Amino acid sequence: MHCLYLLRKTVNCAVQNVMWYFFGIVTGVDMTPHSAPVEPFDLVIFGGTGDLAMRKLLPALLHRFNDGQMPPGSRVIAVARDHGFSSAQYRERVQQALSGKGDHAGLADFLPLLDFHALDVTSAEGWQSFAQEVLRVGERVRVFYLATSPDIFVPICEGLHSHGLAAGQSRVVIEKPIGRDLASAARINDAVGRFFSEQQTYRIDHYLGKETVQNLTALRFGNALFEPLWNAAHIDHVQITVAETVGVESRGPYYDKSGALRDMVQNHLLQLLCLVAMEPPAAFSADAIRDEKLKVLRALKPIDASNAAQLTVRGQYRAGAANGQSAPGYVEELGQPSDTETFVAIKAEVANWRWAGVPFYLRTGKRMPERLSEIVVTFRSVPHSIFEPSAGPLQSNKLVLRLQPDEGVKFWLMNKVPGPGGMRLRHVAMDMSFAETFNVRHVDAYERLLGDVVRGNPMLFMRRDEVEAGWRWADQILAAWANSHEAPNPYTAGSWGPSAAVALIERDGRTWNDDAG
Ligand code: NAP
């Protein structure tokens, strides 16, 4: 134990020293986050009483307010149907929702910025007075966040347009899911596109706002170290896992029409895959990066009826245990029979010169043993070992980017166990979690993304062609599954999915990462 502790301590110290060089960080560099000032703006949340608004958007806005990023005169207008409550009552509701959560400093000063406006967006009535309220202050950045079901995106956009609210510096934010297949995504994009230009449209995938995801771009393109190795000659495979411990709970009716492929893979996992696999963009600009991501999506090898059985696994959880308690199966939670998958594993491939032959194993599911999102890039083994067998086995270098629960980056290396006793080797993780090292406050993805919309920076948002390219690939898998008429493989709640998912990777001589090194 003591030896292991010393080893870790020695390695961490050494590694931290090395890291100062690797990352060009020298003592004295100011690590405090810098944000340029913004002008007063309006943020209208359609769906201001909903789950997303209460759990994510308003807490994120509170942080922006505390960071001085909501200058005096900025307004947040929450819109929902008539609940008979006033702005004061809405603020009370927000206060209750937010004060039950971690950090709510500054809440009393933030609340006066909030107003509630009752409006049924599907009705012609009420839009006039809403527009008057919004236009009461002169031209400014106006963000319309559609935190509602996609069914009412069109009436909202139509209403905004016909009341003069889509012009000038207005922008619209739309949430996933953007459709349930290519055709429906195109319909939503067409409908929104009739009233808002592509430059005004921000399609959110909050995974892109995560610190670690951005750090991936910094690691790849800010260092000479990784990029020469970032290809099929040096990388053995990539794993992307997004695991949730929760079941479907009250989201059953929505989820049952969707399933894990539509809900998680088509958006979050594919976006992460793109950032790992894309070519260096010519510049750190929104379109340069999105152009490169699009090329990756277009290079994904098709998975269709000819190969879906070999390259994909669908699963659905049965009763088991989660978080130390017994948990019902999906069908019991839903209250009706269903063939919707709550788990999917895919062996994908990016068919281009850089990646040909490198598997990208994607895995996501509900009722997994831990809540975990990570990207694992495993490098190839050294070609020949010079060490005696007594030194222990050589393991591959791995770059592990963890998105949740704790954002961080670890690089696994072989090291000598210090001290006498000959050459003994151990696989040790060097921790590259800079937020922790420099004691920088963790910024939530929504916080960063809301700030980017206000600033008009679309880099971390999905362009229409990306969304549609993702669907084009996912649709073939969905069609193959539908034609096979096979039920998803059962797995016990609290496990890592069906045994077929283990077999998917193990028949290639690899295993899913367990971070034990
Ligand atoms: P939700 O809790 O059902 O909230 C929907 C909101 O829309 C409510 O405020 C509702 O208010 C309002 N609304 C419904 N019909 C309306 C109408 N005719 N006029 C005006 N307002 C209306 O849904 P949510 O979970 O917040 O999700 C919102 C969107 O974000 C969905 O597209 C969802 O897929 C997406 N999303 C949610 C999450 C999340 O964590 N919740 C995560 C990712 C994406 P009233 O019913 O009171 O009018």
XYZ file of C-alpha atoms and ligand atoms in Angstrom:
565
model
C 0.000 0.000 0.000
C 2.736 2.364 1.175
C 4.798 1.580 -1.892
C 1.839 2.323 -4.152
C 1.234 5.598 -2.362
C 4.880 6.612 -2.802
C 4.765 5.608 -6.416
C 1.693 7.687 -7.081
C 3.110 10.656 -5.215
C 6.438 10.456 -7.052
C 4.791 10.037 -10.403
C 2.334 12.812 -9.801
C 5.083 15.226 -8.776
C 7.244 14.277 -11.727
C 4.322 14.366 -14.043
C 3.162 17.736 -12.841
C 6.620 19.170 -13.459
C 6.679 17.693 -16.924
C 3.198 18.980 -17.563
C 4.251 22.556 -16.955
C 6.482 22.159 -19.995
C 4.079 20.104 -22.044
C 1.330 22.600 -21.778
C 3.370 25.743 -21.892
C 2.125 26.866 -18.522
C 4.698 28.738 -16.482
C 4.388 30.087 -13.012
C 2.880 33.505 -12.955
C 0.376 32.970 -15.750
C -2.963 34.386 -14.677
C -5.385 31.430 -14.652
C -8.505 33.381 -13.785
C -11.175 33.030 -16.474
C -11.509 36.087 -18.662
C -14.794 37.064 -20.229
C -15.179 40.150 -22.325
C -18.013 42.398 -21.118
C -21.382 42.001 -22.833
C -24.067 44.565 -23.538
C -27.446 44.234 -21.803
C -29.508 41.537 -23.537
C -32.861 39.767 -23.367
C -33.211 36.037 -22.928
C -36.693 34.675 -23.482
C -37.197 31.109 -22.276
C -40.164 29.473 -23.977
C -40.918 26.702 -21.501
C -39.780 28.799 -18.534
C -41.676 26.596 -16.075
C -40.305 23.311 -17.434
C -37.710 20.887 -16.172
C -34.877 22.105 -18.394
C -35.433 25.729 -17.413
C -35.578 25.018 -13.688
C -32.803 22.450 -13.507
C -30.316 23.761 -16.029
C -30.997 27.137 -17.623
C -31.871 29.263 -14.611
C -29.022 27.912 -12.419
C -26.646 28.562 -15.345
C -27.953 32.112 -15.695
C -27.521 32.696 -11.972
C -23.833 31.840 -12.354
C -23.486 34.147 -15.318
C -25.104 36.856 -13.265
C -22.689 36.242 -10.378
C -19.775 36.429 -12.813
C -20.902 39.872 -13.949
C -22.046 38.546 -17.334
C -25.593 39.878 -17.102
C -25.181 43.641 -17.076
C -27.877 45.882 -15.537
C -30.850 46.188 -17.868
C -30.612 42.561 -19.034
C -33.897 40.699 -18.828
C -34.935 37.070 -18.555
C -38.531 36.536 -19.652
C -40.027 33.124 -18.931
C -42.935 32.073 -21.117
C -45.451 29.282 -20.470
C -49.201 28.930 -20.658
C -51.328 30.801 -18.168
C -50.728 29.472 -14.678
C -52.502 32.427 -13.126
C -49.307 33.502 -11.499
C -47.549 36.810 -11.627
C -43.844 37.517 -12.174
C -43.475 37.769 -8.383
C -44.959 34.310 -7.964
C -42.773 32.935 -10.729
C -39.709 34.331 -8.957
C -40.831 32.566 -5.778
C -41.031 29.341 -7.703
C -37.570 29.830 -9.121
C -36.290 30.693 -5.676
C -37.664 27.433 -4.308
C -36.220 25.438 -7.215
C -32.758 27.000 -7.017
C -32.316 27.392 -3.282
C -32.609 23.622 -2.871
C -29.491 23.258 -5.007
C -25.744 23.644 -4.279
C -24.414 27.094 -4.876
C -27.163 29.708 -4.941
C -25.248 32.756 -3.781
C -26.551 35.951 -5.374
C -30.033 34.517 -5.901
C -31.807 37.439 -4.197
C -30.111 39.916 -6.556
C -30.682 37.729 -9.601
C -34.427 37.157 -9.123
C -35.546 40.730 -9.973
C -34.184 40.186 -13.498
C -36.837 37.516 -14.103
C -40.286 38.155 -15.503
C -43.020 35.714 -16.337
C -45.226 36.149 -19.385
C -48.249 33.881 -19.855
C -48.673 32.920 -23.498
C -50.035 29.872 -25.244
C -47.744 29.919 -28.257
C -50.201 27.881 -30.311
C -52.898 30.528 -29.965
C -53.077 33.762 -31.953
C -53.991 35.617 -28.787
C -51.394 37.023 -26.498
C -48.572 37.405 -29.031
C -49.231 41.131 -29.469
C -48.785 41.988 -25.816
C -45.799 39.636 -25.568
C -44.138 41.395 -28.515
C -44.833 44.803 -26.986
C -43.227 43.672 -23.762
C -40.115 42.389 -25.546
C -39.813 45.424 -27.833
C -40.329 47.852 -24.951
C -36.580 48.283 -24.849
C -34.716 49.210 -28.029
C -32.609 47.041 -30.337
C -30.363 44.606 -28.502
C -29.341 40.962 -28.536
C -32.474 38.893 -28.076
C -32.103 35.202 -27.431
C -35.194 33.014 -27.789
C -34.535 29.694 -26.087
C -37.040 27.030 -27.161
C -37.090 24.842 -24.029
C -40.303 23.197 -25.161
C -41.303 20.123 -27.046
C -40.268 20.373 -30.734
C -43.976 20.129 -31.692
C -44.358 23.805 -30.903
C -41.121 25.120 -32.418
C -42.984 26.149 -35.567
C -45.731 28.217 -33.902
C -43.080 29.859 -31.746
C -40.876 30.784 -34.695
C -43.889 31.909 -36.731
C -45.127 34.036 -33.840
C -41.717 35.623 -33.349
C -41.385 36.367 -37.043
C -44.836 37.799 -37.565
C -44.456 40.091 -34.560
C -41.151 41.553 -35.671
C -39.072 39.631 -33.152
C -36.963 37.536 -35.522
C -35.069 40.462 -37.021
C -31.985 42.389 -35.959
C -29.795 40.695 -33.394
C -32.329 38.006 -32.555
C -31.248 34.392 -32.315
C -33.040 31.181 -31.552
C -31.759 28.218 -29.530
C -33.203 24.796 -30.207
C -32.745 21.758 -28.020
C -32.300 18.156 -28.909
C -33.979 16.054 -30.061
C -33.864 17.675 -33.470
C -36.182 15.208 -35.093
C -36.392 11.439 -34.762
C -34.918 10.710 -38.186
C -33.502 12.580 -41.156
C -36.900 13.496 -42.581
C -38.295 14.945 -39.354
C -35.016 16.753 -38.575
C -35.146 18.324 -42.031
C -38.753 19.382 -41.390
C -37.798 21.099 -38.121
C -34.762 22.725 -39.725
C -36.846 23.886 -42.699
C -39.547 25.255 -40.420
C -37.138 27.154 -38.180
C -35.135 28.174 -41.245
C -38.186 29.917 -42.753
C -37.976 32.514 -40.006
C -34.371 32.447 -38.748
C -31.199 32.249 -40.840
C -28.611 29.540 -40.142
C -26.417 32.196 -38.469
C -29.263 32.989 -36.077
C -29.924 29.339 -35.221
C -28.100 27.696 -32.317
C -28.668 23.933 -32.061
C -27.547 22.949 -28.646
C -25.759 19.758 -27.659
C -24.667 20.497 -24.138
C -21.884 17.891 -24.295
C -19.984 20.304 -26.525
C -19.993 22.877 -23.722
C -18.141 20.635 -21.318
C -14.678 21.680 -20.230
C -13.092 18.323 -21.028
C -14.535 18.281 -24.529
C -12.955 21.626 -25.233
C -9.772 20.463 -23.628
C -9.645 17.674 -26.177
C -9.326 20.296 -28.903
C -6.654 22.104 -26.860
C -4.698 18.893 -26.244
C -4.842 17.807 -29.853
C -4.122 21.086 -31.566
C -2.236 23.056 -28.914
C 0.553 20.503 -28.509
C 3.046 18.911 -30.831
C 2.883 15.758 -28.747
C -0.350 14.047 -29.712
C -1.129 14.950 -33.291
C 1.697 12.947 -34.939
C 0.388 9.876 -33.111
C -3.280 10.598 -33.744
C -3.938 8.085 -36.500
C -4.374 4.433 -37.325
C -0.624 3.783 -37.202
C -0.476 4.622 -33.491
C -3.994 4.407 -32.090
C -5.425 0.971 -31.505
C -9.010 1.962 -30.825
C -11.289 4.571 -29.266
C -14.101 3.997 -26.789
C -16.867 6.476 -26.035
C -19.153 5.609 -23.147
C -22.120 7.579 -21.837
C -23.686 5.636 -18.983
C -26.564 6.711 -16.760
C -27.678 5.062 -13.527
C -31.231 6.341 -13.864
C -34.015 4.532 -15.680
C -36.632 6.298 -17.749
C -38.758 7.279 -14.753
C -41.378 9.874 -15.735
C -39.884 10.342 -19.222
C -41.198 6.916 -20.305
C -43.735 8.033 -22.920
C -41.182 10.327 -24.586
C -38.309 7.878 -24.296
C -40.248 4.948 -25.645
C -40.670 6.742 -28.981
C -36.981 7.486 -29.051
C -34.617 4.905 -27.534
C -30.899 5.096 -26.842
C -29.725 5.467 -30.436
C -31.869 8.503 -31.140
C -31.614 9.973 -27.644
C -27.852 9.692 -27.131
C -25.876 8.268 -30.052
C -27.119 10.405 -32.943
C -26.204 13.566 -31.064
C -23.899 13.344 -28.022
C -21.799 10.317 -28.924
C -21.404 11.271 -32.568
C -20.358 14.783 -31.636
C -17.696 13.395 -29.305
C -16.550 10.985 -32.014
C -16.231 13.909 -34.434
C -14.008 15.867 -32.073
C -11.714 12.883 -31.620
C -11.571 12.028 -35.304
C -11.643 15.356 -37.136
C -8.701 16.729 -39.070
C -6.991 19.848 -37.735
C -9.226 22.740 -38.787
C -7.541 25.597 -40.616
C -8.496 27.968 -37.809
C -10.183 27.937 -34.441
C -13.397 29.238 -35.944
C -16.948 27.933 -35.874
C -17.246 27.010 -39.511
C -13.723 25.625 -39.854
C -14.391 23.221 -36.966
C -17.879 22.334 -38.116
C -16.626 21.671 -41.643
C -14.163 19.133 -40.243
C -16.773 17.469 -38.034
C -19.061 17.166 -41.027
C -16.357 15.344 -42.999
C -16.071 12.791 -40.183
C -19.829 12.202 -40.149
C -19.801 11.722 -43.887
C -16.889 9.288 -43.596
C -18.657 7.005 -41.105
C -18.862 3.546 -42.617
C -22.517 2.682 -43.190
C -24.083 0.194 -40.815
C -27.111 -1.352 -42.467
C -28.964 -4.627 -42.781
C -25.813 -6.290 -44.141
C -23.702 -5.737 -41.026
C -25.875 -4.367 -38.182
C -26.022 -7.751 -36.435
C -22.203 -7.855 -36.220
C -21.597 -4.200 -35.418
C -24.437 -3.210 -33.095
C -26.040 -4.479 -29.888
C -29.372 -3.289 -28.564
C -30.350 -3.864 -24.966
C -33.227 -3.223 -22.601
C -32.949 -3.339 -18.815
C -34.796 -5.827 -16.698
C -35.415 -5.539 -12.959
C -32.228 -5.430 -10.914
C -30.489 -3.045 -8.583
C -29.470 0.568 -9.009
C -27.784 2.817 -6.472
C -27.973 0.024 -3.908
C -31.745 -0.373 -4.255
C -33.899 -2.721 -6.214
C -34.963 -1.201 -9.522
C -37.835 -2.186 -11.807
C -37.332 -3.183 -15.417
C -37.993 -0.793 -18.309
C -41.293 -2.411 -19.235
C -42.553 -2.198 -15.636
C -41.503 1.449 -15.445
C -43.213 2.182 -18.738
C -46.315 0.204 -17.852
C -46.589 -1.526 -21.229
C -44.626 -3.952 -23.422
C -41.972 -2.334 -25.546
C -39.075 -3.171 -27.861
C -37.363 0.191 -27.397
C -33.667 -0.070 -26.613
C -32.331 1.493 -23.403
C -28.777 0.441 -24.262
C -26.777 0.411 -27.434
C -23.215 -0.572 -28.278
C -21.777 0.041 -31.730
C -18.505 -0.704 -33.397
C -18.157 2.244 -35.755
C -15.446 3.114 -38.231
C -14.384 6.347 -39.839
C -13.444 5.279 -43.314
C -10.684 7.696 -44.269
C -6.895 7.695 -44.523
C -6.338 8.693 -40.915
C -8.635 6.164 -39.293
C -9.135 3.211 -41.618
C -9.322 0.030 -39.550
C -9.481 1.761 -36.132
C -12.642 0.761 -34.272
C -14.624 3.423 -32.446
C -16.618 1.512 -29.835
C -19.644 3.528 -28.744
C -21.718 2.519 -25.737
C -24.582 4.183 -23.927
C -27.291 2.952 -21.624
C -29.637 3.520 -18.757
C -29.502 1.739 -15.400
C -25.776 1.193 -15.615
C -23.686 0.674 -12.472
C -22.282 4.232 -12.571
C -23.017 7.577 -14.107
C -20.078 7.981 -16.413
C -19.228 9.748 -19.653
C -15.770 9.277 -21.044
C -13.657 9.060 -24.155
C -10.782 6.592 -24.048
C -8.114 6.720 -26.722
C -5.939 3.604 -26.503
C -2.598 3.719 -28.255
C -0.950 0.713 -29.848
C 1.422 -1.430 -27.794
C 5.167 -0.917 -28.079
C 6.483 -3.120 -30.905
C 8.911 -5.041 -28.674
C 9.514 -5.268 -24.942
C 13.098 -5.016 -23.709
C 12.080 -5.894 -20.152
C 12.279 -9.202 -18.344
C 8.925 -10.859 -17.640
C 9.547 -10.112 -13.920
C 9.066 -6.376 -14.686
C 5.397 -7.063 -15.295
C 3.287 -6.750 -18.425
C 3.499 -3.687 -20.613
C 0.153 -2.014 -21.042
C -0.874 0.444 -23.711
C -0.882 4.181 -23.214
C -4.362 5.536 -22.813
C -5.729 9.038 -22.890
C -8.933 9.131 -20.846
C -11.131 12.193 -21.069
C -13.822 12.072 -18.446
C -16.852 14.304 -18.956
C -18.773 13.223 -15.904
C -19.124 12.815 -13.007
C -15.816 14.682 -12.476
C -14.448 16.348 -15.557
C -10.791 15.532 -16.033
C -8.113 14.125 -18.266
C -5.772 11.276 -17.426
C -2.903 9.928 -19.431
C -1.886 6.364 -18.594
C 1.825 5.585 -18.913
C 4.154 2.773 -17.957
C 6.440 3.812 -15.120
C 9.112 2.229 -13.003
C 8.054 1.431 -9.467
C 10.492 3.555 -7.480
C 13.006 2.177 -5.045
C 15.238 -0.870 -5.033
C 14.088 -4.280 -6.175
C 14.996 -4.209 -9.837
C 12.923 -3.012 -12.716
C 9.253 -3.349 -11.965
C 6.766 -1.527 -14.148
C 3.347 -0.205 -13.416
C 0.633 1.482 -15.460
C 0.056 4.827 -13.774
C -2.314 7.673 -14.583
C -0.992 11.159 -14.852
C -3.703 13.534 -13.897
C -4.145 16.479 -16.209
C -7.189 18.041 -14.555
C -6.197 21.635 -14.763
C -9.384 23.067 -13.313
C -8.479 21.317 -10.069
C -4.792 22.136 -10.254
C -5.484 25.823 -10.684
C -8.552 25.911 -8.504
C -10.734 27.335 -11.274
C -14.476 27.198 -10.718
C -16.146 24.424 -12.692
C -18.299 26.073 -15.357
C -21.414 24.147 -16.280
C -21.914 23.403 -19.982
C -25.186 25.376 -20.159
C -23.518 28.354 -18.566
C -20.826 28.444 -21.213
C -23.261 27.785 -24.057
C -25.710 30.483 -22.970
C -22.795 32.910 -22.827
C -21.770 31.914 -26.338
C -25.260 32.505 -27.728
C -25.371 35.968 -26.200
C -21.946 36.708 -27.691
C -22.987 35.289 -31.066
C -20.364 32.526 -31.064
C -21.781 29.392 -32.743
C -18.633 27.250 -32.458
C -20.059 24.838 -29.882
C -23.422 24.473 -31.619
C -24.393 22.053 -34.339
C -24.864 23.239 -37.866
C -27.830 21.933 -39.814
C -25.700 19.790 -42.132
C -24.032 18.088 -39.143
C -27.349 17.164 -37.563
C -28.629 15.799 -40.827
C -25.442 13.843 -41.582
C -25.720 12.230 -38.128
C -29.276 11.174 -38.909
C -28.331 9.845 -42.318
C -25.962 7.377 -40.622
C -28.283 6.572 -37.675
C -31.322 6.058 -39.929
C -29.678 3.083 -41.630
C -29.090 1.411 -38.275
C -32.657 2.108 -37.195
C -33.954 0.656 -40.462
C -31.786 -2.449 -40.073
C -33.105 -3.003 -36.545
C -36.692 -2.453 -37.636
C -36.318 -4.979 -40.470
C -34.701 -7.601 -38.246
C -37.732 -7.651 -35.909
C -35.402 -8.778 -33.142
C -36.171 -7.733 -29.588
C -33.403 -5.949 -27.685
C -31.131 -8.163 -25.561
C -32.134 -8.095 -21.903
C -29.675 -6.887 -19.257
C -30.030 -6.601 -15.530
C -30.432 -3.095 -14.128
C -27.136 -2.187 -12.496
C -24.994 -4.089 -15.025
C -22.928 -2.800 -17.963
C -25.465 -3.984 -20.510
C -26.099 -7.270 -22.284
C -23.356 -9.867 -22.582
C -23.474 -9.342 -26.346
C -21.971 -5.872 -25.756
C -19.035 -7.462 -23.959
C -18.684 -9.937 -26.792
C -18.765 -7.091 -29.357
C -15.446 -5.766 -28.101
C -13.911 -8.968 -26.704
C -14.073 -10.817 -29.986
C -11.638 -8.155 -31.237
C -9.309 -9.009 -28.332
C -10.134 -5.801 -26.430
C -12.147 -4.949 -23.313
C -14.283 -2.026 -22.228
C -12.274 0.416 -20.141
C -12.638 0.022 -16.398
C -10.133 2.773 -15.568
C -8.186 0.434 -13.355
C -5.430 0.826 -15.873
P -41.136 20.090 -19.843
O -40.716 19.996 -18.418
O -42.304 19.280 -20.293
O -41.432 21.621 -20.135
C -42.091 22.058 -21.294
C -42.343 23.543 -21.151
O -43.050 23.980 -22.317
C -43.179 23.917 -19.945
O -42.694 25.109 -19.376
C -44.551 24.134 -20.558
O -45.303 25.007 -19.780
C -44.168 24.773 -21.889
N -45.242 24.689 -22.868
C -45.857 23.563 -23.310
N -46.815 23.885 -24.201
C -46.812 25.235 -24.303
C -47.574 26.161 -25.065
N -48.545 25.765 -25.896
N -47.312 27.474 -24.939
C -46.328 27.893 -24.114
N -45.570 27.066 -23.365
C -45.816 25.746 -23.460
O -39.936 19.742 -20.832
P -38.363 19.853 -20.544
O -37.922 18.581 -19.927
O -38.070 21.125 -19.868
O -37.776 19.829 -22.024
C -37.902 20.918 -22.914
C -37.149 20.608 -24.208
O -35.771 20.421 -23.923
C -37.606 19.313 -24.874
O -37.461 19.458 -26.262
C -36.595 18.281 -24.362
O -36.471 17.199 -25.229
C -35.349 19.123 -24.320
N -34.344 18.654 -23.367
C -34.642 18.573 -22.030
C -33.669 18.161 -21.142
C -33.946 18.096 -19.657
O -33.004 17.834 -18.900
N -35.166 18.316 -19.209
C -32.385 17.821 -21.604
C -32.123 17.912 -22.964
C -33.104 18.341 -23.824
P -46.881 24.851 -19.581
O -47.223 23.417 -19.802
O -47.052 25.291 -18.208
O -47.446 25.753 -20.580
